[in-house]
CSV table of C-alpha atoms in Angstrom, one decimal:
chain,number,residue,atom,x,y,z
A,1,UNK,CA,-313.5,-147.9,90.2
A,2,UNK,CA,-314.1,-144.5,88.5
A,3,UNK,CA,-313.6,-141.8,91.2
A,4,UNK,CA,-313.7,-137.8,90.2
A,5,UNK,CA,-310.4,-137.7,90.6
A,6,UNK,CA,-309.0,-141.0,89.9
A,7,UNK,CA,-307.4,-140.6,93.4
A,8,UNK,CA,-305.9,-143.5,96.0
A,9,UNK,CA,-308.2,-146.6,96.0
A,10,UNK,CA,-307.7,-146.5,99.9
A,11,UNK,CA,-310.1,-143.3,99.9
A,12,UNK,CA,-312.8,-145.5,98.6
A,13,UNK,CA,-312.5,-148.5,100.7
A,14,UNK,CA,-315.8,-147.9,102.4
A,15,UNK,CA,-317.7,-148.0,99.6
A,16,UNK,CA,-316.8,-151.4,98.2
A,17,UNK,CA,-314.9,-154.6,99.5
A,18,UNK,CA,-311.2,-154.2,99.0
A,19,UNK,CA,-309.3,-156.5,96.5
A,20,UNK,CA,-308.8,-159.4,98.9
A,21,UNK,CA,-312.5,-159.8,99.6
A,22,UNK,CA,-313.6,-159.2,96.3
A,23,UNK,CA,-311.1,-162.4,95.3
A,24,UNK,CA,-312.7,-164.0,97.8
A,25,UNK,CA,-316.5,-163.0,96.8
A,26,UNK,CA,-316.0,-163.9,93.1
A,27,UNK,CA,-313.8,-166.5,93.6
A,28,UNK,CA,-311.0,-165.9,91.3
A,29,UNK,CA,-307.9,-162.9,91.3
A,30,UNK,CA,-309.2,-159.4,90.8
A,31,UNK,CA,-307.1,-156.3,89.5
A,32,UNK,CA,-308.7,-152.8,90.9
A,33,UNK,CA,-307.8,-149.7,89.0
A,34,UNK,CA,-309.3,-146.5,90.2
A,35,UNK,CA,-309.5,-144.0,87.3
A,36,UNK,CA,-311.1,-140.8,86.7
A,37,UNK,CA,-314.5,-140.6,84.0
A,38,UNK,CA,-312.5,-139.4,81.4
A,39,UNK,CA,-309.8,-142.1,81.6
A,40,UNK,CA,-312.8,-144.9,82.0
A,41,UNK,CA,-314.2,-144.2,78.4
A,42,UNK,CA,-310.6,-143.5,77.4
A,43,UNK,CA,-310.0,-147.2,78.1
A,44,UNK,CA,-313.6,-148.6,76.7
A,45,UNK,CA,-312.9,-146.5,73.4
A,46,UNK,CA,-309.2,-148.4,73.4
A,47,UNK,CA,-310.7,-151.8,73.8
A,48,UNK,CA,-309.3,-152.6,76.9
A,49,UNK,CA,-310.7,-155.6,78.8
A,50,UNK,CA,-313.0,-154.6,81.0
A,51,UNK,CA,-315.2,-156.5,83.3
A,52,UNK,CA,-317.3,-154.5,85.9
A,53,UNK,CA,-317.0,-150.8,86.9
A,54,UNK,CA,-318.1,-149.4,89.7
A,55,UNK,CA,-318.8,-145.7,89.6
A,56,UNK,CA,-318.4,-143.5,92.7
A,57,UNK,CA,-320.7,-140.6,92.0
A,58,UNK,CA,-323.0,-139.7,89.3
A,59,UNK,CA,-321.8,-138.2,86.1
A,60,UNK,CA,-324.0,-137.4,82.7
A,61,UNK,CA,-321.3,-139.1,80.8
A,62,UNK,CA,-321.4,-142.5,83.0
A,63,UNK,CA,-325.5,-142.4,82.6
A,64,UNK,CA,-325.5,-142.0,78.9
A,65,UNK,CA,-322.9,-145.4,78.9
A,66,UNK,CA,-325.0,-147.5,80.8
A,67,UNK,CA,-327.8,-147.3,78.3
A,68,UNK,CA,-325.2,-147.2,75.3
A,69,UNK,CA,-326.2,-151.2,74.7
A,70,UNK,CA,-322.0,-151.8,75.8
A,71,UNK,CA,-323.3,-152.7,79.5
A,72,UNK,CA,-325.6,-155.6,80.4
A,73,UNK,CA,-329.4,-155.7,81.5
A,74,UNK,CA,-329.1,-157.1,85.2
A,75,UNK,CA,-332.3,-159.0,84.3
A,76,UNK,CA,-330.9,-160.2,81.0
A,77,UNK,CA,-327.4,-161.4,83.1
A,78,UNK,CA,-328.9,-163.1,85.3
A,79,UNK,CA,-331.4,-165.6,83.0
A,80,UNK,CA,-328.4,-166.6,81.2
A,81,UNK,CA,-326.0,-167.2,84.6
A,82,UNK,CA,-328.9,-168.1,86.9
A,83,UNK,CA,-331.8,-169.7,84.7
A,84,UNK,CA,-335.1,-168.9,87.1
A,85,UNK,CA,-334.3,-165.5,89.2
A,86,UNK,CA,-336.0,-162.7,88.6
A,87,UNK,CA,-335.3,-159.4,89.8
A,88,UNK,CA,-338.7,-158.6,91.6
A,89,UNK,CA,-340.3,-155.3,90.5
A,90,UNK,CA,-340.1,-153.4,93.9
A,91,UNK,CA,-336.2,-153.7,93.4
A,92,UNK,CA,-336.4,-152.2,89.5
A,93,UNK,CA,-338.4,-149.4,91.3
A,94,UNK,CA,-335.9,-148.6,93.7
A,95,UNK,CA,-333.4,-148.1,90.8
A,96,UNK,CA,-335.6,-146.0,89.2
A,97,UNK,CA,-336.2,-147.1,86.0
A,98,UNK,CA,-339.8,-146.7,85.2
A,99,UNK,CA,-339.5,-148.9,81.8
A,100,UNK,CA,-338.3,-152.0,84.2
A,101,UNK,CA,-335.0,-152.1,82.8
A,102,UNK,CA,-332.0,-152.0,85.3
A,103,UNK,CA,-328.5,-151.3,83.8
A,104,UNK,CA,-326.6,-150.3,87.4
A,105,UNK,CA,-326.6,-152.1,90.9
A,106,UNK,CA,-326.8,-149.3,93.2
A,107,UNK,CA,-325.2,-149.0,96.6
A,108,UNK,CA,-327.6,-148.1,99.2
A,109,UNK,CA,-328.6,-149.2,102.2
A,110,UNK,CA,-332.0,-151.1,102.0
A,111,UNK,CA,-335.7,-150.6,100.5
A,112,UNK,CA,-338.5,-149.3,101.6
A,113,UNK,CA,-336.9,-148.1,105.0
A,114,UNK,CA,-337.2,-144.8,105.8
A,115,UNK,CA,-335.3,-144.6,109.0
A,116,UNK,CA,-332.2,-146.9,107.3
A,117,UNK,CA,-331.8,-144.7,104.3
A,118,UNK,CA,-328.4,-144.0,103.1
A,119,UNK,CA,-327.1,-140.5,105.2
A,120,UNK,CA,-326.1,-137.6,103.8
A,121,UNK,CA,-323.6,-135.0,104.8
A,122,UNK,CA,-324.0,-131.1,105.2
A,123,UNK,CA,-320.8,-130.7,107.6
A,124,UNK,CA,-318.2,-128.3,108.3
A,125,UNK,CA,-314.1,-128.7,110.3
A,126,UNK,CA,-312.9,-126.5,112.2
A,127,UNK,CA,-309.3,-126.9,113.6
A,128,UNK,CA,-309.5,-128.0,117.4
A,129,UNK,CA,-306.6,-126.7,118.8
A,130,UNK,CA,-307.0,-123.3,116.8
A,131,UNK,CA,-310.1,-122.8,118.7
A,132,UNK,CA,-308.9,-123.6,121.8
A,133,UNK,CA,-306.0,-121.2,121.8
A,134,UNK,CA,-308.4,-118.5,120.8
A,135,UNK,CA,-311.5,-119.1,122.6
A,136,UNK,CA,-313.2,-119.8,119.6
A,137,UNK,CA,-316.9,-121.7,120.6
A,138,UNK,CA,-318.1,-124.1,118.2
A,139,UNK,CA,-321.4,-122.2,118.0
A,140,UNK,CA,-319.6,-119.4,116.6
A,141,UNK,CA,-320.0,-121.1,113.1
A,142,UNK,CA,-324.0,-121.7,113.1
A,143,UNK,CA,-324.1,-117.8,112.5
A,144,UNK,CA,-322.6,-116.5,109.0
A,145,UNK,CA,-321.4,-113.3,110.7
A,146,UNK,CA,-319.7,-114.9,113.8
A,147,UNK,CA,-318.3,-117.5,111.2
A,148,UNK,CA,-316.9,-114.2,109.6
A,149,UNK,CA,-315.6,-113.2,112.9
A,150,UNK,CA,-313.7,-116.0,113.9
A,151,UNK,CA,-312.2,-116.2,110.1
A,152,UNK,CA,-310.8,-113.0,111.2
A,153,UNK,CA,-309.1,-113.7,114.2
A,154,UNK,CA,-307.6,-116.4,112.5
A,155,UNK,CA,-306.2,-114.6,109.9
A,156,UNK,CA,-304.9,-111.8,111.9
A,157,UNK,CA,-303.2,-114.6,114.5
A,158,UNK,CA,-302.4,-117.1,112.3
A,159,UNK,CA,-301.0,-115.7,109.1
A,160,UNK,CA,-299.8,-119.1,107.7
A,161,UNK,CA,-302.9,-120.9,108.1
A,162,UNK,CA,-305.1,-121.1,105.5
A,163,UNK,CA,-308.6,-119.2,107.2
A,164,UNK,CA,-311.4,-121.4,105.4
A,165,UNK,CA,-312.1,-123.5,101.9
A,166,UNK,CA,-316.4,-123.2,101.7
A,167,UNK,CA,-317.7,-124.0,98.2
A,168,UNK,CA,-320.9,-123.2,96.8
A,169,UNK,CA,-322.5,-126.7,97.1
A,170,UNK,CA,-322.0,-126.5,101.0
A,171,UNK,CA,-323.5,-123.3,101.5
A,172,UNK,CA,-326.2,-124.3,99.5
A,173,UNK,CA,-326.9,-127.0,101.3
A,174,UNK,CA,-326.7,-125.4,104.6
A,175,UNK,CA,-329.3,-122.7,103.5
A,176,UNK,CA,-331.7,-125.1,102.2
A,177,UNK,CA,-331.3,-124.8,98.5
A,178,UNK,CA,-333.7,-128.1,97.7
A,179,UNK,CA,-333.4,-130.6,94.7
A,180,UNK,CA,-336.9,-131.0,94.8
A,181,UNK,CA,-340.0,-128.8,95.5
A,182,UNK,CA,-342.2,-129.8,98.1
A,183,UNK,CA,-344.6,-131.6,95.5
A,184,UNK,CA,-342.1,-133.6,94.4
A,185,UNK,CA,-341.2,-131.9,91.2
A,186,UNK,CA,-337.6,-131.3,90.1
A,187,UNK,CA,-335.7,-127.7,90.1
A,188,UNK,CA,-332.7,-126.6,89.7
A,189,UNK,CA,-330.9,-125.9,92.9
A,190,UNK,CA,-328.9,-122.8,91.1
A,191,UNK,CA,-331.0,-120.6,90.3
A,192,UNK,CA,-332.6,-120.3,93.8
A,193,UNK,CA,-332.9,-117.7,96.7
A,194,UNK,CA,-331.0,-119.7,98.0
A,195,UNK,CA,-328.2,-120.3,95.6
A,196,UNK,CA,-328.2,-116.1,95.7
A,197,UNK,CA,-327.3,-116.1,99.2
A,198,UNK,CA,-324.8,-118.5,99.0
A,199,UNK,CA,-322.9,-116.5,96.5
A,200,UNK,CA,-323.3,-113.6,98.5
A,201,UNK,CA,-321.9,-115.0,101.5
A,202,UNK,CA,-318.8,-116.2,99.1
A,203,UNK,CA,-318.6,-112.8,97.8
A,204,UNK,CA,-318.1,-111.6,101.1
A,205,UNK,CA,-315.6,-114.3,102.6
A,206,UNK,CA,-313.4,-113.8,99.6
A,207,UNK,CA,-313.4,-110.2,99.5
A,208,UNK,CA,-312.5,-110.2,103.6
A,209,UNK,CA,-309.3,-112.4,102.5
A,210,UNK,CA,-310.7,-115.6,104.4
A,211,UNK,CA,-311.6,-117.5,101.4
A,212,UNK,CA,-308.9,-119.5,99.3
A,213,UNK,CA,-309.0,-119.7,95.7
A,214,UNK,CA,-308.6,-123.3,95.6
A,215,UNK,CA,-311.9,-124.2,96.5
A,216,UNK,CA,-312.8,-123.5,93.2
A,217,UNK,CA,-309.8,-126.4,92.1
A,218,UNK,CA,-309.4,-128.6,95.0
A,219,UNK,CA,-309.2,-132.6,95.1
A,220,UNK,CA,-309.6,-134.9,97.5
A,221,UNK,CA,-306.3,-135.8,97.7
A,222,UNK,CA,-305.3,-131.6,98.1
A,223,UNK,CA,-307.7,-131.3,100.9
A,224,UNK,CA,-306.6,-134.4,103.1
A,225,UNK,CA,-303.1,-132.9,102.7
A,226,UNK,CA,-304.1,-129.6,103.8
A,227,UNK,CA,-306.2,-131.2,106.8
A,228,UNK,CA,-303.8,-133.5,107.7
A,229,UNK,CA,-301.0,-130.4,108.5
A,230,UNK,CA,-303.6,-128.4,109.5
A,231,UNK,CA,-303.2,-125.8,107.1
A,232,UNK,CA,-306.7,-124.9,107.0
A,233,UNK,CA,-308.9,-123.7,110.1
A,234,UNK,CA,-312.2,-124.5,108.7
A,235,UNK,CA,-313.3,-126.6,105.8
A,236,UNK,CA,-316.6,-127.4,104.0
A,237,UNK,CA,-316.6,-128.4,100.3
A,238,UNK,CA,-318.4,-131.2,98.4
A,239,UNK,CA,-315.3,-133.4,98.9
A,240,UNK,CA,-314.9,-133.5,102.6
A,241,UNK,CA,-317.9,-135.3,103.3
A,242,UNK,CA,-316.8,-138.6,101.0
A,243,UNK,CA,-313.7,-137.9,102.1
A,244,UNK,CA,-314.8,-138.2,106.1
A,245,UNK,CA,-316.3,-141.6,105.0
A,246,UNK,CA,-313.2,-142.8,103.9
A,247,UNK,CA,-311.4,-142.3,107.5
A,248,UNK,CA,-311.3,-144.8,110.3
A,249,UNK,CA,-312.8,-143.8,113.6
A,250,UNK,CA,-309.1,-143.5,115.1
A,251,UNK,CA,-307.9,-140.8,112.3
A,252,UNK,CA,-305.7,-138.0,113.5
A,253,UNK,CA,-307.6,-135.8,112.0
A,254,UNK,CA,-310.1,-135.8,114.3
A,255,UNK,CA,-307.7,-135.4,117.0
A,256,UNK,CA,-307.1,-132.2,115.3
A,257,UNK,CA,-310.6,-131.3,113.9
A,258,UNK,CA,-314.1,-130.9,115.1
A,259,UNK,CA,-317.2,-131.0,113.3
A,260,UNK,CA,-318.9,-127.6,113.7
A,261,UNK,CA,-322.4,-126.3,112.2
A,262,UNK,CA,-324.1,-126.0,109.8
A,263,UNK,CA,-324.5,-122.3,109.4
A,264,UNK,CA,-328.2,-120.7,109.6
A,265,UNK,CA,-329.8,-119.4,106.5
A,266,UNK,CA,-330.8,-115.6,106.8
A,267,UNK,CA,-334.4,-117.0,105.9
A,268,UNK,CA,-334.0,-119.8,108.8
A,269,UNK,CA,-334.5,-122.8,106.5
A,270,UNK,CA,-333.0,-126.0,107.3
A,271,UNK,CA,-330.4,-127.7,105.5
A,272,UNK,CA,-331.1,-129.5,102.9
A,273,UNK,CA,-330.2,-133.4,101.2
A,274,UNK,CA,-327.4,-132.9,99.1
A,275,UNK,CA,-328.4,-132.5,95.7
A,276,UNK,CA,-327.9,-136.1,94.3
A,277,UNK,CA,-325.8,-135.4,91.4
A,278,UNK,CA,-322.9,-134.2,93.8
A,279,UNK,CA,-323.6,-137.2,96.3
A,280,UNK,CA,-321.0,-139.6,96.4
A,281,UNK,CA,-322.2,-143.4,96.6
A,282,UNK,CA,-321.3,-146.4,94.6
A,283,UNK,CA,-323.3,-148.0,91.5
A,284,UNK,CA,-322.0,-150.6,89.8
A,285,UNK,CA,-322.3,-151.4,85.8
A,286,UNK,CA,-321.5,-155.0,84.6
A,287,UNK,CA,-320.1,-154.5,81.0
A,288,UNK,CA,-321.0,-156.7,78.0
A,289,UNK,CA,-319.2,-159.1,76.3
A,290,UNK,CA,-316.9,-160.1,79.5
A,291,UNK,CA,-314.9,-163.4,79.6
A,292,UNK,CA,-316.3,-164.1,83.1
A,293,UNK,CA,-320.3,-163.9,83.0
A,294,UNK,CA,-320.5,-166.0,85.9
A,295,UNK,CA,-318.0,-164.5,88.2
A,296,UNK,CA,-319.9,-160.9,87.2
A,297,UNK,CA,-323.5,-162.9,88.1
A,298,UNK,CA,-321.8,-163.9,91.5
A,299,UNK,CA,-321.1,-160.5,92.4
A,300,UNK,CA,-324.4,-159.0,91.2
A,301,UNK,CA,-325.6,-161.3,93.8
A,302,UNK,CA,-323.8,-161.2,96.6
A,303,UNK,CA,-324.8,-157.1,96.0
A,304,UNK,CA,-328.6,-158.2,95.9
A,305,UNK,CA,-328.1,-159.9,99.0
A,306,UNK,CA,-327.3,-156.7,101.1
A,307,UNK,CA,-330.2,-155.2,100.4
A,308,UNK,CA,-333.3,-157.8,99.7
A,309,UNK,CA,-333.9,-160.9,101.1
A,310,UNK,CA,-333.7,-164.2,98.7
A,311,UNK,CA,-336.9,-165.8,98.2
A,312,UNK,CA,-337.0,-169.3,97.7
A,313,UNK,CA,-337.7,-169.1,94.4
A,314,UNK,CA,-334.4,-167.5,93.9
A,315,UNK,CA,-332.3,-169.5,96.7
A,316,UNK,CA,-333.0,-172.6,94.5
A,317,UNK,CA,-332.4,-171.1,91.3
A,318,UNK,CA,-328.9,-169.7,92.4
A,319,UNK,CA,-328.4,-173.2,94.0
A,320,UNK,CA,-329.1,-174.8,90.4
A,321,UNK,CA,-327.1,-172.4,89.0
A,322,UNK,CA,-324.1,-173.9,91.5
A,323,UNK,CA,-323.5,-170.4,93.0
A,324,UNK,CA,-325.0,-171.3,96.3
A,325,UNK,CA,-321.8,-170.6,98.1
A,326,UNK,CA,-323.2,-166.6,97.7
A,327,UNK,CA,-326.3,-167.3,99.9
A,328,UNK,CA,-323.6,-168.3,102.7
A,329,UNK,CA,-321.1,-165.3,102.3
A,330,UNK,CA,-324.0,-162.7,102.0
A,331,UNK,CA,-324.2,-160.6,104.8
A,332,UNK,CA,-327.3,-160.5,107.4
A,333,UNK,CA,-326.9,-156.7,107.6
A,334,UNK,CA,-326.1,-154.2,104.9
A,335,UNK,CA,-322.1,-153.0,105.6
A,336,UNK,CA,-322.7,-149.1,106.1
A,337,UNK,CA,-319.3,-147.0,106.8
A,338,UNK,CA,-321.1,-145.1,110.2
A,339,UNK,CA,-318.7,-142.4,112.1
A,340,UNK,CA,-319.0,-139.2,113.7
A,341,UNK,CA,-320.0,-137.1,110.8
A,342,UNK,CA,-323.8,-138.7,111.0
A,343,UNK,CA,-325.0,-135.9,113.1
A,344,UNK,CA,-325.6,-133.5,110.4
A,345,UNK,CA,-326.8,-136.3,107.7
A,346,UNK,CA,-330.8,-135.8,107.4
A,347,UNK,CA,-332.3,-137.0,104.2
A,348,UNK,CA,-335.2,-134.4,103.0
A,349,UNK,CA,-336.8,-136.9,100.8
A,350,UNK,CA,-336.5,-140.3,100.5
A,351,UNK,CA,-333.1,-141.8,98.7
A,352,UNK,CA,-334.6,-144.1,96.5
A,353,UNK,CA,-336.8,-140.9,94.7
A,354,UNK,CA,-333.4,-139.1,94.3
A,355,UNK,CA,-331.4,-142.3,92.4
A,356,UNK,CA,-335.2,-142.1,89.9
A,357,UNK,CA,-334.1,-138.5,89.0
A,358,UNK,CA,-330.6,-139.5,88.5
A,359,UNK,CA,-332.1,-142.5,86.5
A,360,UNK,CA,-333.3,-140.4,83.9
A,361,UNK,CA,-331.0,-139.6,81.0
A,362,UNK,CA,-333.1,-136.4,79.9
A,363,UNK,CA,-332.4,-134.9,83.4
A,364,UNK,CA,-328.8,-135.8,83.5
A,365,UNK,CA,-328.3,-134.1,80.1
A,366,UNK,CA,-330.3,-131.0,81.3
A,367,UNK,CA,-328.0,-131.3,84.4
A,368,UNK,CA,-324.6,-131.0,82.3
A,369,UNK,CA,-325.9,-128.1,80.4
A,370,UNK,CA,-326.7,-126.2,83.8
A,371,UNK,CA,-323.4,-127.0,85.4
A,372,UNK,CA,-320.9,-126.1,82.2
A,373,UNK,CA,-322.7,-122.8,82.4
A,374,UNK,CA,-322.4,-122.2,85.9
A,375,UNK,CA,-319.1,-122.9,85.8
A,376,UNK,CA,-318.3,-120.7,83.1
A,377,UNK,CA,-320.1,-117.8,85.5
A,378,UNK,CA,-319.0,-118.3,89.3
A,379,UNK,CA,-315.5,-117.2,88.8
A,380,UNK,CA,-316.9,-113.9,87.1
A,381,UNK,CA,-319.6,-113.7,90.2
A,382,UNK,CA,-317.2,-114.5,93.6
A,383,UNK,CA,-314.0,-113.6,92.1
A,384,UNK,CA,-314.7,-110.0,89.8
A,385,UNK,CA,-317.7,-108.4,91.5
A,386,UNK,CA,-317.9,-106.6,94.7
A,387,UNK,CA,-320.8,-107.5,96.5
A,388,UNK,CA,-322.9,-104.9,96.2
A,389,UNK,CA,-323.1,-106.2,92.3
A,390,UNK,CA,-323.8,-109.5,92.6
A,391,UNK,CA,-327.7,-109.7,93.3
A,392,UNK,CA,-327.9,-107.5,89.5
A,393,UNK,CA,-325.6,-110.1,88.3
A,394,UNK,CA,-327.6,-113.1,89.2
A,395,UNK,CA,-330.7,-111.7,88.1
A,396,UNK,CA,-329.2,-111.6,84.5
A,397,UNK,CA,-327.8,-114.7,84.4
A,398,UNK,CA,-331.4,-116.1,86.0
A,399,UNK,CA,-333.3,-114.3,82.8
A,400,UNK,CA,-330.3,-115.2,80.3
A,401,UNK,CA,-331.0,-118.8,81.2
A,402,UNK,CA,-334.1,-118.7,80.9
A,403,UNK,CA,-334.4,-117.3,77.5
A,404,UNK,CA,-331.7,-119.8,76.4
A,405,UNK,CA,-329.4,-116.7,75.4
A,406,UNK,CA,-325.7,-116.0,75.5
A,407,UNK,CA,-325.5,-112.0,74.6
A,408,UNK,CA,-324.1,-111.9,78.4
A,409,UNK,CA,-321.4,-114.5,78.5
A,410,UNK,CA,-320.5,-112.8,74.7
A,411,UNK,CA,-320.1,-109.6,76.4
A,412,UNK,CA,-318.2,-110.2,79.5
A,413,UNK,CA,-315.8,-112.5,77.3
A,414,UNK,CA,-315.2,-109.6,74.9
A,415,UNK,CA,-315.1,-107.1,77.9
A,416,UNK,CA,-312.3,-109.5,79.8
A,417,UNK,CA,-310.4,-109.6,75.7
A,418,UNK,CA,-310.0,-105.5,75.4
A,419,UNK,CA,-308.8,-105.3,79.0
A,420,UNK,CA,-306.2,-107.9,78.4
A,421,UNK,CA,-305.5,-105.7,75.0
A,422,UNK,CA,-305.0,-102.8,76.7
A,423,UNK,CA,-302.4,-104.3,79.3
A,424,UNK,CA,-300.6,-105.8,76.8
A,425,UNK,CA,-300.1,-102.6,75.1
A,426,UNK,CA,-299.2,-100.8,77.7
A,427,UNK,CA,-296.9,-103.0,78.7
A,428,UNK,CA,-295.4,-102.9,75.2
């Protein structure tokens, strides 16, 4: 199971059968090692037997391996382990291959139902009891400047408490940076209005001291920590929502936190579907050359199952193929981890055009390009500009990108080497 950060395979329990069912599903003993993307090719490049991985969000790297010829065609699987089924073409276009070949099984909910897609979350904790002592109302967040407000109070009140971890994903989210146009057409969610106001509102949090630098760092493991002593009054980052999937109904923390939200764009736009390459849902690649074809064809269908209904065509080929012991353990309804956090999760467009654009292998190149570059900018933008500077900022970077140039990057680089220089010598 490749995670982000190869944490506790108890985090990801509602996104797969654990161990003991998946023993049960494929019918012989199953080893489960969760491991980050790095560590995953790591292990391919070492030849270590590997059988199936299941990947927990989308990563260019990961795409680029399932077309790499090392992981099988789920057509091409099952005609050699199940002579006769075929994978019917509505379910190769909701993986969103357009040439009609499938290399991942993903994870959704079902086809072709709009009110059953898979839900997204753009959510936000805030620390009960923290608002209770201080009369804090939960509408206080819907507004960036109350939000700023009650950051305050907590700081001033509570001076070992951690006021708020909000990354840039969230806040673009909640100000309606979209993934797609309203044509259809891709765009990059960065270089938006909305991406400007989110970095603005950043700006502003961290120069009030109510923003912690480890937003910029933080796992998923370091944030349940933090939650789970309450060292942190409000949280939203792209890791709390997969994380809040992962929790049980009963879990203290929402003894201790409430879900409050989402803040109000200055330009009143609604919250927007998470842009799908941060989403978090399981796909699962069958690799090539594995000892145990049939028990990987098992699987495959028992996944099939949850989402499509077996023909009879395909009933009696799976029955030939003496794997009709899967039509009996399939489930009637797909197994979807629900909870409290579903009422901010509303899907923009429909999930299935989302996995299309994650599909393509052009896009998720593009996609790494734009995010190494962003990365190598945001510190520069929240952390060493006042706010006043960072709409001129933004505007250069916008036309640096868009001319494919670096003379900016070069600069500040060179700029950040002569101020180290000078420190150094006058520290000398």
């Amino acid at each position: 199971m490749i995670t982000r950060d190869g944490g506790e395979l108890w985090e990801y329990d509602c996104l797969l059968p654990g161990p003991s069912r998946l023993e049960e599903l494929t019918g012989t003993p199953v080893e489960v090692t969760v491991c980050t993307a790095d560590r995953f090719m790591n292990l391919i490049a070492a030849g270590v037997p590997l059988d199936i991985a299941t990947q927990c969000y989308a990563d260019p790297k990961l795409k680029r391996f399932e077309m790499s010829g090392k992981t099988e065609n789920l057509q091409h699987l099952l005609k050699r382990e199940v002579p006769g089924f075929r994978l019917p073409q509505e379910f190769r276009d909701w993986c969103g291959n357009t040439k009609g070949d499938v290399y991942a099984y993903p994870h959704t909910i079902a086809t072709g139902r709009a009110q059953e897609t898979p839900l997204a979350g753009v959510v936000m904790l805030a620390n009960r009891k923290l608002m209770d002592a201080y009369a804090i109302p939960s509408g206080s967040f819907g507004c960036k400047e109350e939000a700023v407000d009650a950051l305050k109070a907590i700081r001033k009140a509570e001076p070992g408490v951690i006021p708020s971890y909000i990354d840039l994903i969230s806040l673009q989210q909640m100000f309606g940076a979209r993934a797609l146009d309203q044509e259809g057409e891709w765009q990059d969610i960065f270089f938006q209005e909305e991406s400007l106001e989110a970095l603005k509102y950043m700006n502003q949090l961290y120069g009030e001291r109510l923003l912690s630098q480890d937003v910029f760092t933080m796992t998923q493991r370091y944030l349940l920590t933090q939650l789970r002593e309450e060292k942190v009054f409000l949280a939203a980052t792209g890791t709390l929502y997969p994380l809040l999937q992962s929790l049980p109904e009963d879990d203290p923390i929402w003894d201790s936190y409430e879900i409050v939200g989402p803040m109000a764009a200055d330009a009143g736009k609604e919250f927007q579907f998470r842009q799908n390459y941060d989403e978090q849902y399981a796909s699962t690649i069958f690799l090539a050359g594995s000892g145990y074809p049939k028990v990987q064809a098992r699987l495959l269908l028992w996944f099939y199952g949850q989402n499509m209904d077996f023909t009879e065509e395909q009933c009696q080929a799976v029955k030939a193929a003496g794997l009709g012991a899967v039509l009996e353990t399939t489930p009637s309804a797909p197994c979807v981890p629900g909870g409290v956090y579903e009422q901010y999760a509303q899907p923009s467009v429909p999930y299935e055009i989302l996995f299309a654009h994650y599909a393509d292998t052009r896009l998720a190149n593009t996609f790494e390009s734009v995010e190494s570059y962003r990365k190598a900018q945001i510190v520069r933008i929240v952390v060493s500009t006042p706010q006043s500077g960072v709409e001129g900022i933004y505007r250069e970077t916008l036309l640096e990108k868009k001319s494919r140039g670096h003379g900016l990057m070069v600069q500040w680089k060179q700029n950040r080497y002569r101020q180290a220089n000078r420190l150094a010598n006058a520290a000398g």
